Amino acid sequence: MNWLRPRCIFAVFLFSELLGGVLAQERSTNALTSDKDASDPAQGSAPTADEKGSATTCEKVNACDDLLGYEAIQALHQQLDDDDNGSVDIAETDEFLRDELQYENGYERQKKFHGNDKYISLEELWQSWQVSEVHNWTVEETIEWLVNCVELPQYAKTFEENAVDGSTLPRMAVANNNYLSSVLGVKDVIHKQKLTLKAMDVVLFGPPKHHNYIKDVLLVLSLVIAIGGCWFAYVQHNYSQLHLKKMMKDMDSLQRAEEQLSELQRELDKAKMEQETAVILKQRLEDEILAAKQE
């Protein structure tokens, strides 16, 4: 039996070596599989805390379909919120209109932006943007705004090729972004600034008011009527003044005639009294003469 002991020991050693090789190969295979999964973009990596927070926020405000637009609205809200308290108040809006958009009288825009709410949060701004008229602009309407309001018709073809509609305007409104230069190819600094300010205006404060020619015609017509009315009133005033002067003159003449008539009446009364006195004196003299003859 002693001759079996070395063979058993050798068999156990060989089995342990084979088992170790199998385990090592399995670990190597698992490592390769893990590396492949990590490097495969289709598999992806686990979402970070920021990505989870962003996904939760976009779901909360219904912005997951337009994350770039939501981020642009968020940047605009931060630009308006000077004190960084999470809400935009009326004073901050007024300051933004004066400093950024150069509007001395921005009451209408301020009223349209705030409505009855003195403080505008990011969620409220995003919700109002989603239901705004500008958000629903088509590519054609956006190009019309570019040509007539921004007055940069040379970029109309670029807007059409890139399907720029109203929903993309917030990305254009954010300062220091690459959308204008990298996507739309706007290189001119002045043009970029003009596009940014105009986009900022329509995104935050609504579409520009279209020029109403009917209103202009009515205004001119009203002005003509007002001028005609003033002229008629002026003519009537002059006529009234002339008529009044003539009437005053006639009244003066009538008063003088009345005074003359009164004077004549006094003279007539005086003459009558003198005549009566003369008659009395005559009668008295005749009586005296008659009495003297009788004596």
Coordinates of C-alpha atoms in Angstrom, one line a residue:
M1 CA 0.0 0.0 0.0
N2 CA 3.0 2.3 0.4
W3 CA 3.4 2.5 -3.3
L4 CA -0.1 4.0 -3.7
R5 CA 0.6 7.0 -1.4
P6 CA 2.8 9.0 -3.8
R7 CA 0.3 8.4 -6.6
C8 CA -2.6 9.6 -4.5
I9 CA -0.7 12.7 -3.5
F10 CA 0.2 13.3 -7.2
A11 CA -3.5 12.9 -8.2
V12 CA -4.7 15.3 -5.5
F13 CA -2.0 17.9 -6.6
L14 CA -3.0 17.5 -10.3
F15 CA -6.7 17.9 -9.4
S16 CA -6.1 21.1 -7.4
E17 CA -4.1 22.6 -10.3
L18 CA -6.8 21.8 -12.8
L19 CA -9.4 23.3 -10.4
G20 CA -7.3 26.5 -9.9
G21 CA -6.9 26.9 -13.7
V22 CA -10.7 26.6 -14.2
L23 CA -11.4 29.2 -11.5
A24 CA -8.8 31.6 -12.9
Q25 CA -10.3 31.3 -16.4
E26 CA -13.7 32.0 -15.1
R27 CA -12.5 35.1 -13.2
S28 CA -10.8 36.3 -16.4
T29 CA -13.9 35.8 -18.4
N30 CA -16.0 37.7 -15.9
A31 CA -13.5 40.5 -15.9
L32 CA -13.6 40.7 -19.7
T33 CA -17.3 40.7 -19.7
S34 CA -17.4 43.6 -17.2
D35 CA -14.9 45.6 -19.2
K36 CA -17.0 45.1 -22.3
D37 CA -20.2 46.2 -20.6
A38 CA -18.4 49.3 -19.2
S39 CA -17.0 50.3 -22.6
D40 CA -20.2 49.5 -24.6
P41 CA -22.2 52.7 -25.1
A42 CA -25.3 50.8 -25.6
Q43 CA -25.1 49.4 -22.1
G44 CA -24.3 52.8 -20.6
S45 CA -23.3 53.6 -17.0
A46 CA -25.5 54.0 -14.0
P47 CA -27.1 57.5 -13.8
T48 CA -25.5 60.0 -11.5
A49 CA -27.2 61.9 -8.8
D50 CA -27.4 65.0 -11.0
E51 CA -28.9 63.1 -13.9
K52 CA -31.5 61.5 -11.6
G53 CA -32.3 65.0 -10.2
S54 CA -32.6 66.5 -13.7
A55 CA -34.8 63.6 -14.8
T56 CA -37.0 64.1 -11.7
T57 CA -37.2 67.9 -12.3
C58 CA -38.1 67.6 -16.0
E59 CA -40.8 65.1 -15.1
K60 CA -42.1 67.4 -12.4
V61 CA -42.6 70.3 -14.8
N62 CA -43.3 68.2 -17.9
A63 CA -40.1 69.3 -19.7
C64 CA -38.5 66.0 -20.5
D65 CA -39.4 66.3 -24.2
D66 CA -37.6 69.7 -24.4
L67 CA -34.7 69.6 -21.9
L68 CA -32.7 72.2 -23.9
G69 CA -35.6 74.6 -23.9
Y70 CA -36.2 74.1 -20.2
E71 CA -32.5 74.7 -19.5
A72 CA -32.7 77.9 -21.6
I73 CA -35.8 79.1 -19.7
Q74 CA -34.0 78.3 -16.4
A75 CA -31.0 80.4 -17.5
L76 CA -33.3 83.3 -18.4
H77 CA -35.1 83.0 -15.0
Q78 CA -31.7 83.1 -13.3
Q79 CA -30.8 86.2 -15.3
L80 CA -33.9 87.9 -14.2
D81 CA -33.6 86.8 -10.6
D82 CA -31.0 89.3 -9.3
D83 CA -31.2 88.4 -5.7
D84 CA -31.2 84.7 -6.5
N85 CA -34.2 83.9 -4.2
G86 CA -36.0 81.7 -6.7
S87 CA -38.6 84.2 -7.8
V88 CA -38.7 87.2 -10.1
D89 CA -40.4 90.2 -8.6
I90 CA -41.7 93.4 -10.3
A91 CA -38.7 95.5 -9.4
E92 CA -36.3 92.9 -11.0
T93 CA -38.5 92.8 -14.1
D94 CA -38.5 96.6 -14.4
E95 CA -34.7 96.7 -13.9
F96 CA -34.3 94.0 -16.6
L97 CA -36.4 95.9 -19.1
R98 CA -34.4 99.1 -18.5
D99 CA -30.9 97.6 -18.4
E100 CA -31.1 94.6 -20.8
L101 CA -33.8 95.5 -23.3
Q102 CA -33.4 99.3 -23.1
Y103 CA -37.1 100.0 -22.6
E104 CA -37.8 103.2 -20.7
N105 CA -41.5 102.5 -20.4
G106 CA -42.0 98.8 -20.1
Y107 CA -45.3 98.9 -18.1
E108 CA -47.2 96.8 -20.7
R109 CA -44.5 94.1 -20.9
Q110 CA -44.2 94.1 -17.1
K111 CA -48.0 93.7 -16.7
K112 CA -48.1 91.0 -19.4
F113 CA -45.2 89.1 -17.7
H114 CA -46.5 89.2 -14.1
G115 CA -50.3 89.5 -14.5
N116 CA -51.7 89.4 -11.0
D117 CA -48.7 87.5 -9.7
K118 CA -46.0 89.7 -8.1
Y119 CA -43.5 86.8 -7.9
I120 CA -42.7 84.5 -10.9
S121 CA -41.0 81.1 -10.1
L122 CA -39.2 79.0 -12.6
E123 CA -42.1 76.5 -12.8
E124 CA -44.5 79.3 -13.5
L125 CA -42.3 80.8 -16.2
W126 CA -41.9 77.4 -17.9
Q127 CA -45.7 76.7 -17.8
S128 CA -46.5 80.2 -19.2
W129 CA -43.9 79.7 -21.9
Q130 CA -45.4 76.3 -22.9
V131 CA -48.9 77.8 -23.5
S132 CA -47.6 81.1 -25.0
E133 CA -48.3 82.1 -28.6
V134 CA -44.6 82.3 -29.4
H135 CA -43.9 78.7 -28.3
N136 CA -46.4 77.5 -30.9
W137 CA -44.9 79.6 -33.8
T138 CA -44.3 77.6 -36.9
V139 CA -41.1 77.9 -38.9
E140 CA -42.8 80.3 -41.3
E141 CA -44.0 82.5 -38.5
T142 CA -40.6 82.5 -36.9
I143 CA -39.0 83.5 -40.2
E144 CA -41.6 86.3 -40.5
W145 CA -40.5 87.5 -37.1
L146 CA -36.8 87.3 -38.2
V147 CA -37.5 89.4 -41.3
N148 CA -39.9 92.0 -40.0
C149 CA -39.0 92.4 -36.3
V150 CA -35.4 91.5 -36.1
E151 CA -34.7 92.8 -39.6
L152 CA -32.1 90.1 -40.5
P153 CA -33.6 88.5 -43.6
Q154 CA -30.2 87.1 -44.6
Y155 CA -30.7 84.3 -42.1
A156 CA -34.1 83.2 -43.3
K157 CA -32.7 80.3 -45.3
T158 CA -30.6 79.1 -42.3
F159 CA -33.7 79.2 -40.1
E160 CA -35.7 77.2 -42.7
E161 CA -32.9 74.6 -43.2
N162 CA -32.6 74.1 -39.4
A163 CA -36.4 74.1 -38.8
V164 CA -36.2 76.9 -36.3
D165 CA -39.6 77.4 -34.8
G166 CA -41.0 79.1 -31.8
S167 CA -40.0 76.4 -29.4
T168 CA -36.3 76.9 -30.1
L169 CA -36.3 80.7 -29.4
P170 CA -35.3 80.3 -25.7
R171 CA -32.0 78.7 -26.8
M172 CA -31.4 81.7 -29.0
A173 CA -32.3 84.1 -26.1
V174 CA -29.7 82.8 -23.7
A175 CA -26.5 84.8 -23.7
N176 CA -23.1 83.1 -24.0
N177 CA -24.5 80.0 -25.8
N178 CA -23.2 78.3 -28.9
Y179 CA -26.6 77.8 -30.6
L180 CA -26.4 80.9 -32.7
S181 CA -22.8 80.4 -33.8
S182 CA -22.4 76.6 -34.0
V183 CA -25.9 75.5 -35.1
L184 CA -27.2 78.6 -37.1
G185 CA -23.8 79.8 -38.2
V186 CA -24.3 83.4 -37.0
K187 CA -20.8 84.8 -36.7
D188 CA -21.4 88.6 -36.6
V189 CA -21.3 89.8 -33.0
I190 CA -23.9 92.5 -33.5
H191 CA -26.3 90.2 -35.3
K192 CA -25.9 87.6 -32.4
Q193 CA -26.6 90.3 -29.9
K194 CA -29.6 91.6 -31.8
L195 CA -31.1 88.1 -32.2
T196 CA -30.5 87.3 -28.5
L197 CA -32.2 90.5 -27.3
K198 CA -35.2 90.1 -29.7
A199 CA -35.6 86.5 -28.8
M200 CA -35.4 87.3 -25.1
D201 CA -38.1 89.9 -25.6
V202 CA -40.6 87.6 -27.3
V203 CA -39.9 84.6 -25.1
L204 CA -40.4 86.5 -21.8
F205 CA -42.9 89.2 -22.9
G206 CA -44.8 87.8 -25.8
P207 CA -45.0 88.5 -29.5
P208 CA -44.5 92.0 -30.9
K209 CA -47.5 94.1 -31.7
H210 CA -48.2 94.0 -35.4
H211 CA -48.6 97.4 -37.2
N212 CA -52.3 98.0 -37.6
Y213 CA -52.8 100.1 -40.7
I214 CA -56.6 100.3 -40.2
K215 CA -55.9 101.8 -36.8
D216 CA -53.6 104.3 -38.4
V217 CA -56.3 105.3 -40.9
L218 CA -58.8 105.6 -38.2
L219 CA -56.4 107.7 -36.2
V220 CA -55.7 110.0 -39.2
L221 CA -59.4 110.3 -39.9
S222 CA -60.1 111.1 -36.2
L223 CA -57.3 113.7 -36.3
V224 CA -58.8 115.3 -39.5
I225 CA -62.2 115.3 -37.9
A226 CA -60.7 116.8 -34.7
I227 CA -58.9 119.5 -36.7
G228 CA -62.1 120.2 -38.7
G229 CA -64.1 120.5 -35.5
C230 CA -61.5 122.8 -34.0
W231 CA -61.6 125.0 -37.2
F232 CA -65.4 125.0 -37.1
A233 CA -65.3 126.0 -33.5
Y234 CA -62.8 128.7 -34.3
V235 CA -65.0 130.1 -37.1
Q236 CA -68.0 129.9 -34.9
H237 CA -66.2 131.7 -32.1
N238 CA -65.1 134.5 -34.4
Y239 CA -68.6 134.8 -35.8
S240 CA -70.0 134.9 -32.2
Q241 CA -67.5 137.5 -31.3
L242 CA -68.4 139.7 -34.2
H243 CA -72.1 139.2 -33.6
L244 CA -71.6 140.0 -29.9
K245 CA -69.6 143.2 -30.8
K246 CA -72.4 144.2 -33.2
M247 CA -75.0 143.6 -30.6
M248 CA -73.1 145.5 -28.0
K249 CA -72.7 148.4 -30.5
D250 CA -76.5 148.3 -31.2
M251 CA -77.2 148.3 -27.5
D252 CA -75.0 151.3 -27.1
S253 CA -76.7 153.1 -29.9
L254 CA -80.1 152.1 -28.4
Q255 CA -79.0 153.4 -25.0
R256 CA -77.8 156.7 -26.5
A257 CA -81.1 157.0 -28.4
E258 CA -83.0 156.3 -25.2
E259 CA -81.0 159.0 -23.4
Q260 CA -81.6 161.5 -26.2
L261 CA -85.3 160.7 -26.1
S262 CA -85.4 161.2 -22.3
E263 CA -83.6 164.5 -22.8
L264 CA -86.1 165.6 -25.4
Q265 CA -89.0 164.5 -23.2
R266 CA -87.6 166.7 -20.4
E267 CA -87.2 169.6 -22.7
L268 CA -90.8 169.1 -24.0
D269 CA -92.1 169.0 -20.4
K270 CA -90.1 172.2 -19.7
A271 CA -91.6 173.9 -22.8
K272 CA -95.1 172.8 -21.8
M273 CA -94.6 174.3 -18.3
E274 CA -93.2 177.5 -19.8
Q275 CA -96.2 177.7 -22.2
E276 CA -98.7 177.1 -19.3
T277 CA -96.9 179.8 -17.3
A278 CA -97.1 182.2 -20.2
V279 CA -100.8 181.5 -20.7
I280 CA -101.4 182.2 -17.0
L281 CA -99.4 185.4 -17.1
K282 CA -101.3 186.5 -20.3
Q283 CA -104.6 185.8 -18.7
R284 CA -103.6 187.7 -15.6
L285 CA -102.5 190.7 -17.7
E286 CA -105.7 190.7 -19.7
D287 CA -107.7 190.7 -16.5
E288 CA -105.7 193.6 -15.1
I289 CA -106.1 195.6 -18.3
L290 CA -109.8 194.9 -18.3
A291 CA -110.1 196.0 -14.7
A292 CA -108.2 199.2 -15.4
K293 CA -110.5 200.1 -18.3
Q294 CA -113.6 199.6 -16.1
E295 CA -112.2 202.0 -13.6

